[in-house]
């Protein structure tokens, strides 16, 4: 619910910024296209990394290599998140930027667990944890800098569109996880519990937007 609210809010913001770009770029049309391409690219990378991870398990390869591959995939995704955060602040939308940080932080907690999970039994040296953190989280910082220091309406709209695609990919992955969990429990994918969670997330974000605005 939190992420769905962010997608709609940020897409609307990207379209408004796109209208300020030169007409020759046709930015309002480019925004949804880039969002779809970014989401598709990240989903494809995620699926490829999952297949690689399965092969590594079958080959009894090191868990450390698996953790680095997971961190790489998350880093690619977090680059788009950073671009979205930086772009929001560059156009003076501090509230949107804060919402993005909160929403991405909630999601990235689970990403950190995913990176660390292969290392539970064979704990590597501390330097590897530093490297994994930089690989997964560093691109978000770089993306934030790029987005924040880009004042062109065209590029800001482009970065926001990429961020929309990144959030869509998160929604897709979380949705699949919830669906699998519900299926294993013998429950339908959309139950009163999952619908309530979706509605609660949207309500919280909407109420917070009213307060901040």
Short mmCIF file of C-alpha atoms in Angstrom, two decimals:
data_model
loop_
_atom_site.label_atom_id
_atom_site.label_comp_id
_atom_site.label_asym_id
_atom_site.label_seq_id
_atom_site.Cartn_x
_atom_site.Cartn_y
_atom_site.Cartn_z
CA UNK A 1 0.00 0.00 0.00
CA UNK A 2 2.85 2.39 0.86
CA UNK A 3 4.62 1.64 -2.40
CA UNK A 4 1.45 1.84 -4.50
CA UNK A 5 0.79 5.33 -3.15
CA UNK A 6 4.38 6.29 -3.98
CA UNK A 7 4.05 5.03 -7.55
CA UNK A 8 0.94 7.08 -8.25
CA UNK A 9 2.26 10.19 -6.52
CA UNK A 10 5.66 10.06 -8.20
CA UNK A 11 4.21 9.28 -11.64
CA UNK A 12 1.97 12.34 -11.35
CA UNK A 13 4.95 14.44 -10.31
CA UNK A 14 7.02 13.13 -13.21
CA UNK A 15 4.28 14.06 -15.68
CA UNK A 16 4.02 17.57 -14.25
CA UNK A 17 7.79 18.07 -14.55
CA UNK A 18 7.77 16.58 -18.05
CA UNK A 19 5.39 19.31 -19.20
CA UNK A 20 8.09 21.87 -18.39
CA UNK A 21 10.65 20.16 -20.64
CA UNK A 22 11.14 21.27 -24.27
CA UNK A 23 8.28 20.07 -26.45
CA UNK A 24 10.69 18.42 -28.90
CA UNK A 25 11.61 15.79 -26.29
CA UNK A 26 7.96 14.70 -25.89
CA UNK A 27 8.75 13.98 -22.24
CA UNK A 28 5.15 13.21 -21.13
CA UNK A 29 5.14 10.22 -23.51
CA UNK A 30 8.66 9.20 -22.50
CA UNK A 31 7.82 9.00 -18.78
CA UNK A 32 5.47 5.95 -18.89
CA UNK A 33 7.68 4.24 -21.48
CA UNK A 34 10.79 4.61 -19.32
CA UNK A 35 8.88 3.46 -16.24
CA UNK A 36 7.79 0.27 -18.03
CA UNK A 37 11.28 -0.35 -19.43
CA UNK A 38 12.95 0.24 -16.04
CA UNK A 39 10.55 -2.13 -14.29
CA UNK A 40 11.01 -4.77 -17.00
CA UNK A 41 14.80 -4.46 -16.86
CA UNK A 42 14.94 -4.80 -13.09
CA UNK A 43 12.55 -7.76 -13.09
CA UNK A 44 14.65 -9.45 -15.79
CA UNK A 45 17.86 -8.87 -13.83
CA UNK A 46 16.19 -10.19 -10.68
CA UNK A 47 15.04 -13.37 -12.45
CA UNK A 48 18.51 -13.90 -13.95
CA UNK A 49 20.17 -13.52 -10.57
CA UNK A 50 17.70 -15.95 -9.01
CA UNK A 51 18.53 -18.56 -11.66
CA UNK A 52 22.23 -17.98 -11.09
CA UNK A 53 21.71 -18.38 -7.36
CA UNK A 54 19.92 -21.69 -7.89
CA UNK A 55 22.79 -22.96 -10.06
CA UNK A 56 25.32 -21.92 -7.43
CA UNK A 57 23.42 -23.88 -4.81
CA UNK A 58 23.33 -26.91 -7.10
CA UNK A 59 27.08 -26.66 -7.61
CA UNK A 60 27.67 -26.29 -3.86
CA UNK A 61 29.51 -23.06 -4.59
CA UNK A 62 30.40 -20.63 -1.82
CA UNK A 63 27.62 -18.79 -0.04
CA UNK A 64 29.73 -15.63 -0.21
CA UNK A 65 29.52 -15.51 -3.99
CA UNK A 66 25.76 -15.92 -3.78
CA UNK A 67 25.52 -13.01 -1.32
CA UNK A 68 27.55 -10.77 -3.65
CA UNK A 69 25.30 -11.61 -6.59
CA UNK A 70 22.20 -10.80 -4.57
CA UNK A 71 23.79 -7.52 -3.44
CA UNK A 72 24.60 -6.63 -7.05
CA UNK A 73 21.01 -7.11 -8.13
CA UNK A 74 19.76 -5.04 -5.21
CA UNK A 75 22.31 -2.33 -6.03
CA UNK A 76 20.99 -2.01 -9.58
CA UNK A 77 17.52 -1.63 -8.19
CA UNK A 78 18.59 0.88 -5.54
CA UNK A 79 20.20 3.10 -8.20
CA UNK A 80 16.72 3.79 -9.57
CA UNK A 81 15.46 4.49 -6.06
CA UNK A 82 18.26 6.99 -5.47
CA UNK A 83 17.52 8.77 -8.75
CA UNK A 84 13.90 9.16 -7.70
CA UNK A 85 14.80 10.54 -4.25
CA UNK A 86 17.32 13.02 -5.62
CA UNK A 87 14.98 14.19 -8.36
CA UNK A 88 12.20 14.82 -5.86
CA UNK A 89 14.43 17.09 -3.77
CA UNK A 90 15.83 18.85 -6.85
CA UNK A 91 12.37 20.11 -7.81
CA UNK A 92 11.57 21.23 -4.26
CA UNK A 93 9.27 18.33 -3.41
CA UNK A 94 10.74 17.62 0.01
CA UNK A 95 7.61 15.81 1.20
CA UNK A 96 7.76 13.41 -1.74
CA UNK A 97 11.46 12.87 -1.14
CA UNK A 98 10.83 12.01 2.51
CA UNK A 99 8.01 9.63 1.57
CA UNK A 100 10.30 7.88 -0.90
CA UNK A 101 13.02 7.52 1.73
CA UNK A 102 10.54 6.05 4.24
CA UNK A 103 9.00 3.69 1.70
CA UNK A 104 12.34 2.50 0.34
CA UNK A 105 13.76 2.07 3.85
CA UNK A 106 10.90 -0.21 4.86
CA UNK A 107 11.50 -2.32 1.77
CA UNK A 108 15.30 -2.30 2.01
CA UNK A 109 15.19 -3.86 5.48
CA UNK A 110 13.98 -7.06 3.81
CA UNK A 111 16.63 -6.68 1.10
CA UNK A 112 19.35 -6.63 3.74
CA UNK A 113 18.03 -9.87 5.18
CA UNK A 114 18.16 -11.40 1.70
CA UNK A 115 21.83 -10.47 1.31
CA UNK A 116 22.81 -11.78 4.74
CA UNK A 117 20.79 -15.01 4.60
CA UNK A 118 23.38 -17.06 2.62
CA UNK A 119 26.06 -16.11 5.17
CA UNK A 120 24.34 -17.35 8.32
CA UNK A 121 26.18 -20.67 8.49
CA UNK A 122 29.55 -19.61 7.05
CA UNK A 123 30.25 -16.17 8.45
CA UNK A 124 32.93 -14.39 6.38
CA UNK A 125 35.32 -11.66 7.48
CA UNK A 126 33.90 -8.28 8.45
CA UNK A 127 35.30 -6.66 5.28
CA UNK A 128 32.88 -8.71 3.20
CA UNK A 129 29.92 -7.27 5.08
CA UNK A 130 31.26 -3.79 4.35
CA UNK A 131 31.66 -4.70 0.68
CA UNK A 132 28.16 -6.15 0.47
CA UNK A 133 26.67 -3.05 2.10
CA UNK A 134 28.49 -0.76 -0.33
CA UNK A 135 27.52 -2.88 -3.33
CA UNK A 136 23.84 -2.98 -2.40
CA UNK A 137 23.43 0.49 -0.87
CA UNK A 138 26.11 2.56 -2.60
CA UNK A 139 24.19 2.93 -5.89
CA UNK A 140 21.31 4.52 -3.98
CA UNK A 141 23.65 7.26 -2.72
CA UNK A 142 25.13 7.77 -6.19
CA UNK A 143 21.66 7.91 -7.72
CA UNK A 144 20.54 10.46 -5.13
CA UNK A 145 23.49 12.72 -5.95
CA UNK A 146 22.86 12.47 -9.69
CA UNK A 147 19.15 13.15 -9.30
CA UNK A 148 19.63 16.01 -6.83
CA UNK A 149 22.17 17.92 -8.94
CA UNK A 150 20.26 17.58 -12.20
CA UNK A 151 18.09 20.66 -12.56
CA UNK A 152 16.89 20.04 -16.13
CA UNK A 153 13.12 19.30 -16.22
CA UNK A 154 13.76 16.67 -18.90
CA UNK A 155 16.36 14.72 -16.92
CA UNK A 156 14.42 15.12 -13.70
CA UNK A 157 11.37 13.59 -15.41
CA UNK A 158 13.57 10.79 -16.77
CA UNK A 159 15.00 9.99 -13.32
CA UNK A 160 11.56 10.09 -11.71
CA UNK A 161 10.28 7.72 -14.40
CA UNK A 162 13.15 5.30 -13.67
CA UNK A 163 12.26 5.56 -9.99
CA UNK A 164 8.64 4.72 -10.79
CA UNK A 165 9.84 1.63 -12.61
CA UNK A 166 12.01 0.67 -9.63
CA UNK A 167 9.03 0.89 -7.28
CA UNK A 168 6.85 -1.11 -9.68
CA UNK A 169 9.51 -3.84 -9.62
CA UNK A 170 9.40 -3.82 -5.81
CA UNK A 171 5.60 -4.09 -5.85
CA UNK A 172 5.87 -6.99 -8.29
CA UNK A 173 8.37 -8.86 -6.13
CA UNK A 174 6.49 -8.21 -2.88
CA UNK A 175 3.21 -9.19 -4.55
CA UNK A 176 4.69 -12.51 -5.70
CA UNK A 177 6.06 -13.15 -2.21
CA UNK A 178 2.68 -12.46 -0.59
CA UNK A 179 0.88 -14.59 -3.19
CA UNK A 180 3.22 -17.55 -2.57
CA UNK A 181 2.83 -17.17 1.18
CA UNK A 182 -0.95 -17.11 0.90
CA UNK A 183 -0.94 -20.13 -1.40
CA UNK A 184 1.19 -22.16 1.01
CA UNK A 185 -1.24 -21.26 3.78
CA UNK A 186 -4.18 -22.39 1.63
CA UNK A 187 -5.57 -18.86 1.44
CA UNK A 188 -6.51 -16.77 -1.62
CA UNK A 189 -4.00 -14.17 -2.74
CA UNK A 190 -6.43 -11.35 -1.99
CA UNK A 191 -8.00 -11.94 1.39
CA UNK A 192 -9.35 -9.59 4.03
CA UNK A 193 -5.89 -9.56 5.63
CA UNK A 194 -3.96 -8.66 2.47
CA UNK A 195 -6.60 -6.18 1.35
CA UNK A 196 -6.57 -4.59 4.79
CA UNK A 197 -2.79 -4.24 4.65
CA UNK A 198 -3.00 -2.66 1.20
CA UNK A 199 -5.69 -0.21 2.28
CA UNK A 200 -3.88 0.62 5.53
CA UNK A 201 -0.65 1.42 3.67
CA UNK A 202 -2.43 3.75 1.27
CA UNK A 203 -4.35 5.41 4.12
CA UNK A 204 -1.17 6.01 6.15
CA UNK A 205 0.63 7.58 3.19
CA UNK A 206 -2.38 9.73 2.29
CA UNK A 207 -2.79 10.96 5.86
CA UNK A 208 0.91 11.72 6.13
CA UNK A 209 0.76 13.65 2.85
CA UNK A 210 -2.07 15.80 4.24
CA UNK A 211 -0.12 16.53 7.41
CA UNK A 212 3.13 17.41 5.64
CA UNK A 213 1.39 19.48 2.97
#
